[in-house]
Short mmCIF file of C-alpha atoms in Angstrom, two decimals:
data_model
loop_
_atom_site.label_atom_id
_atom_site.label_comp_id
_atom_site.label_asym_id
_atom_site.label_seq_id
_atom_site.Cartn_x
_atom_site.Cartn_y
_atom_site.Cartn_z
CA GLU A 3 -20.04 6.05 7.24
CA ASP A 4 -17.87 9.19 7.62
CA GLN A 5 -16.87 11.04 3.98
CA VAL A 6 -14.72 14.23 3.54
CA THR A 7 -15.04 15.53 -0.40
CA GLN A 8 -12.90 18.26 -1.83
CA SER A 9 -13.54 20.61 -4.69
CA PRO A 10 -12.50 21.23 -7.16
CA GLU A 11 -9.62 18.38 -7.43
CA ALA A 12 -7.73 21.11 -9.05
CA LEU A 13 -6.94 24.70 -9.29
CA ARG A 14 -5.13 27.39 -11.62
CA LEU A 15 -5.50 30.69 -10.98
CA GLN A 16 -3.09 33.45 -11.74
CA GLU A 17 -1.11 35.03 -9.13
CA GLY A 18 -3.44 37.82 -7.62
CA GLU A 19 -6.48 35.99 -8.95
CA SER A 20 -8.21 34.97 -4.99
CA SER A 21 -10.87 31.98 -4.85
CA SER A 22 -11.74 29.50 -2.48
CA LEU A 23 -11.44 25.97 -1.84
CA ASN A 24 -14.44 23.47 -0.42
CA CYS A 25 -14.48 20.91 1.90
CA SER A 26 -17.75 18.88 2.68
CA TYR A 27 -17.97 16.60 5.10
CA THR A 28 -20.36 14.18 6.72
CA VAL A 29 -19.63 13.36 10.28
CA SER A 30 -22.00 13.27 13.40
CA GLY A 31 -20.48 15.86 16.14
CA LEU A 32 -17.93 17.34 14.70
CA ARG A 33 -14.84 17.25 16.92
CA GLY A 34 -13.15 19.74 15.12
CA LEU A 35 -12.24 20.04 11.01
CA PHE A 36 -8.14 20.19 9.83
CA TRP A 37 -6.90 22.20 6.95
CA TYR A 38 -3.01 21.30 5.88
CA ARG A 39 -0.54 21.79 3.12
CA GLN A 40 1.42 19.42 1.32
CA ASP A 41 3.96 20.26 -1.10
CA PRO A 42 4.90 17.41 -3.50
CA GLY A 43 6.77 14.93 -2.37
CA LYS A 44 6.27 16.30 1.41
CA GLY A 45 4.73 15.48 4.68
CA PRO A 46 1.47 17.86 4.74
CA GLU A 47 1.87 20.94 7.13
CA PHE A 48 -0.24 22.16 9.85
CA LEU A 49 -2.53 25.21 9.08
CA PHE A 50 -5.80 25.99 10.73
CA THR A 51 -8.43 23.82 12.74
CA LEU A 52 -11.73 25.27 12.73
CA TYR A 53 -14.24 23.66 15.90
CA SER A 54 -17.70 25.25 15.46
CA ALA A 55 -19.98 26.46 12.56
CA GLY A 56 -19.50 30.77 12.65
CA GLU A 57 -15.90 30.08 13.14
CA GLU A 58 -12.99 31.66 11.09
CA LYS A 59 -9.14 31.62 11.35
CA GLU A 60 -6.38 33.63 9.39
CA LYS A 61 -2.91 32.87 8.65
CA GLU A 62 -1.38 35.46 5.74
CA ARG A 63 -3.25 35.08 2.58
CA LEU A 64 -5.61 32.20 3.24
CA LYS A 65 -8.55 32.42 5.86
CA ALA A 66 -10.55 29.09 6.35
CA THR A 67 -14.07 29.92 7.68
CA LEU A 68 -16.98 26.60 9.58
CA THR A 69 -20.65 25.83 8.48
CA LYS A 70 -22.14 23.18 10.03
CA LYS A 71 -21.59 20.51 6.43
CA GLU A 72 -18.44 22.66 5.03
CA SER A 73 -15.37 24.37 4.93
CA PHE A 74 -13.68 26.94 2.44
CA LEU A 75 -10.22 28.14 2.72
CA HIS A 76 -10.27 31.59 0.85
CA ILE A 77 -6.87 32.57 -0.59
CA THR A 78 -6.55 36.16 -1.23
CA ALA A 79 -4.61 37.77 -3.95
CA PRO A 80 -2.18 34.36 -4.06
CA LYS A 81 1.23 34.09 -5.03
CA PRO A 82 3.34 31.34 -6.52
CA GLU A 83 4.74 30.25 -3.53
CA ASP A 84 0.98 29.25 -2.23
CA SER A 85 0.76 26.37 -4.92
CA ALA A 86 1.17 23.30 -3.08
CA THR A 87 -2.67 20.53 -2.50
CA TYR A 88 -4.58 21.74 0.12
CA LEU A 89 -6.17 18.47 1.97
CA CYS A 90 -8.86 18.74 5.10
CA ALA A 91 -9.78 16.30 7.47
CA VAL A 92 -12.02 15.62 10.59
CA PRO A 93 -11.93 13.03 13.27
CA GLU A 94 -14.01 10.20 12.33
CA GLN A 95 -17.09 9.61 14.90
CA GLY A 96 -16.18 6.90 17.77
CA ALA A 97 -12.65 6.59 16.75
CA GLN A 98 -9.13 7.40 16.66
CA LYS A 99 -8.28 8.45 12.81
CA LEU A 100 -9.05 11.12 11.01
CA VAL A 101 -10.38 10.95 7.66
CA PHE A 102 -8.88 13.27 4.91
CA GLY A 103 -10.66 13.93 1.67
CA GLN A 104 -8.41 13.75 -1.31
CA GLY A 105 -7.30 17.58 -1.47
CA THR A 106 -7.27 20.27 -4.26
CA ARG A 107 -4.41 20.87 -6.06
CA LEU A 108 -3.57 24.33 -6.56
CA THR A 109 -1.36 26.10 -8.83
CA ILE A 110 -0.76 30.15 -8.74
CA ASN A 111 0.65 31.14 -11.82
CA PRO A 112 3.17 34.23 -11.84
CA GLU B 15 16.18 18.61 15.70
CA THR B 16 12.51 19.74 15.42
CA GLY B 17 9.30 18.33 14.56
CA VAL B 18 9.17 15.01 13.43
CA THR B 19 11.97 13.49 11.52
CA GLN B 20 12.30 10.46 9.37
CA THR B 21 14.27 8.14 8.02
CA PRO B 22 15.11 6.93 5.79
CA ARG B 23 13.79 9.56 3.32
CA HIS B 24 14.07 7.16 0.41
CA LEU B 25 13.81 3.33 0.12
CA VAL B 26 14.37 1.16 -2.48
CA MET B 27 13.22 -2.58 -1.68
CA GLY B 28 12.90 -6.11 -3.41
CA MET B 29 10.01 -7.96 -2.11
CA THR B 30 12.33 -10.60 -0.71
CA ASN B 31 13.43 -7.41 1.41
CA LYS B 32 13.75 -6.66 5.12
CA LYS B 33 13.50 -2.82 6.16
CA SER B 34 12.36 -0.70 8.62
CA LEU B 35 11.38 2.72 8.65
CA LYS B 36 12.08 4.99 11.69
CA CYS B 37 9.92 7.95 12.94
CA GLU B 38 10.92 10.41 16.18
CA GLN B 39 9.23 13.35 17.54
CA HIS B 40 10.71 16.15 19.26
CA LEU B 41 7.47 17.89 20.47
CA GLY B 42 6.15 15.93 23.52
CA HIS B 43 3.33 14.28 22.06
CA ASN B 44 1.76 11.09 23.41
CA ALA B 45 0.23 9.76 20.37
CA MET B 46 2.04 8.70 17.02
CA TYR B 47 0.34 7.57 13.56
CA TRP B 48 1.67 5.82 10.89
CA TYR B 49 -0.25 6.73 7.26
CA LYS B 50 0.20 5.46 4.28
CA GLN B 51 -0.29 7.67 0.78
CA SER B 52 -0.19 6.73 -2.76
CA ALA B 53 -0.76 8.73 -5.91
CA LYS B 54 -4.36 9.96 -6.73
CA LYS B 55 -5.79 8.25 -3.33
CA PRO B 56 -6.51 10.31 0.15
CA LEU B 57 -4.32 9.93 3.28
CA GLU B 58 -4.70 6.27 4.56
CA LEU B 59 -4.22 6.06 8.45
CA MET B 60 -2.65 2.64 9.12
CA PHE B 61 -1.66 2.88 12.41
CA VAL B 62 -1.86 4.78 15.95
CA TYR B 63 -0.36 4.45 19.31
CA ASN B 64 -1.32 6.64 22.07
CA PHE B 65 1.34 6.60 24.78
CA LYS B 66 3.57 4.14 23.40
CA GLU B 67 0.08 1.10 23.48
CA GLN B 68 -1.08 0.19 19.52
CA THR B 69 -4.82 1.72 19.83
CA GLU B 70 -6.05 1.50 16.20
CA ASN B 71 -4.97 -1.14 13.10
CA ASN B 72 -6.58 -0.12 9.80
CA SER B 73 -6.76 -3.27 8.59
CA VAL B 74 -3.16 -3.54 7.89
CA PRO B 75 -1.66 -6.53 5.98
CA SER B 76 1.05 -7.99 8.60
CA ARG B 77 3.69 -7.58 6.10
CA PHE B 78 3.29 -4.18 7.90
CA SER B 79 4.92 -4.41 11.55
CA PRO B 80 5.16 -1.40 13.15
CA GLU B 81 6.81 -0.68 16.60
CA CYS B 82 6.57 2.05 19.23
CA PRO B 83 9.47 1.71 22.56
CA ASN B 84 8.43 5.03 23.43
CA SER B 85 6.23 7.97 22.83
CA SER B 86 8.80 9.78 20.88
CA HIS B 87 10.02 6.79 18.42
CA LEU B 88 7.47 4.50 15.89
CA PHE B 89 9.09 2.06 13.57
CA LEU B 90 7.84 0.53 10.49
CA HIS B 91 9.01 -3.14 10.03
CA LEU B 92 8.62 -4.36 6.82
CA HIS B 93 8.82 -7.58 4.96
CA THR B 94 7.71 -9.09 2.34
CA LEU B 95 5.83 -6.21 0.72
CA GLN B 96 4.35 -6.01 -2.92
CA PRO B 97 4.73 -3.46 -5.74
CA GLU B 98 1.29 -2.46 -4.87
CA ASP B 99 2.89 -1.62 -1.62
CA SER B 100 5.04 1.66 -3.12
CA ALA B 101 4.13 5.14 -1.80
CA LEU B 102 4.78 7.96 0.66
CA TYR B 103 4.76 6.24 4.05
CA LEU B 104 4.02 9.61 6.86
CA CYS B 105 4.43 9.47 10.17
CA ALA B 106 2.36 12.05 12.43
CA SER B 107 2.40 13.10 15.83
CA SER B 108 -0.44 14.76 18.34
CA GLN B 109 -0.97 15.51 22.03
CA GLU B 110 -3.08 12.52 22.48
CA ALA B 111 -4.85 10.65 19.97
CA LEU B 112 -7.69 12.49 18.95
CA ALA B 113 -9.63 12.41 22.28
CA GLY B 114 -10.29 16.31 21.42
CA GLY B 115 -9.74 16.39 17.70
CA SER B 116 -6.03 17.21 18.61
CA GLU B 117 -3.75 18.09 15.71
CA GLN B 118 -1.57 15.87 14.17
CA PHE B 119 1.94 17.10 12.90
CA PHE B 120 3.65 15.30 9.92
CA GLY B 121 7.06 13.98 8.89
CA PRO B 122 9.00 14.80 5.87
CA GLY B 123 7.61 11.21 4.97
CA THR B 124 9.80 8.02 3.39
CA ARG B 125 8.71 7.42 -0.62
CA LEU B 126 9.57 3.74 -0.79
CA THR B 127 9.74 1.87 -3.82
CA VAL B 128 9.06 -2.19 -4.13
CA LEU B 129 10.59 -3.73 -6.82
#
């Protein structure tokens, strides 16, 4: 069964303190890995798609990287407005659905 | 309106009521999805429509009934729900139904409470 596991479940950082979130997956024939940001009570907001090992994407203070088994979302010098839950997802093998991880709840303290 | 919109944003209903959730996408996409998001659980796919045809039903109870009259509109008809159905219901759309791993764009969700 295809699985997506995110760690840590929750992370508290001070403003400016860089860190990384992890997303590990077990799916054969990866057809993309997606990162989303979700604010409380709102729908997920698309951030990045990564398709192949070694690929990197950047947006402001966020950089996503991909290996054959996992993806990292690096956050550099975060600000309080970066506080959110970050979700990753992969298409399930042979099915028209995304398998989501449980998310990492990130809190940036001023 | 831009992106994916959902109405209502909040809904409280009794177990004997019938209500409908509405989703509209303004992105020119051909695939639409319903997801359920409960507290402390990963997003859970309910239904997939590709070019107005239902292509996936993820073992959803029959008290949830989807309808897709065209590629821009998606409804979720609700009847005789249970309190455990209380959740955030999210609609999403993509260019097509994940044939090549296309990105999905989500609406703001409907917060449903079943009393």
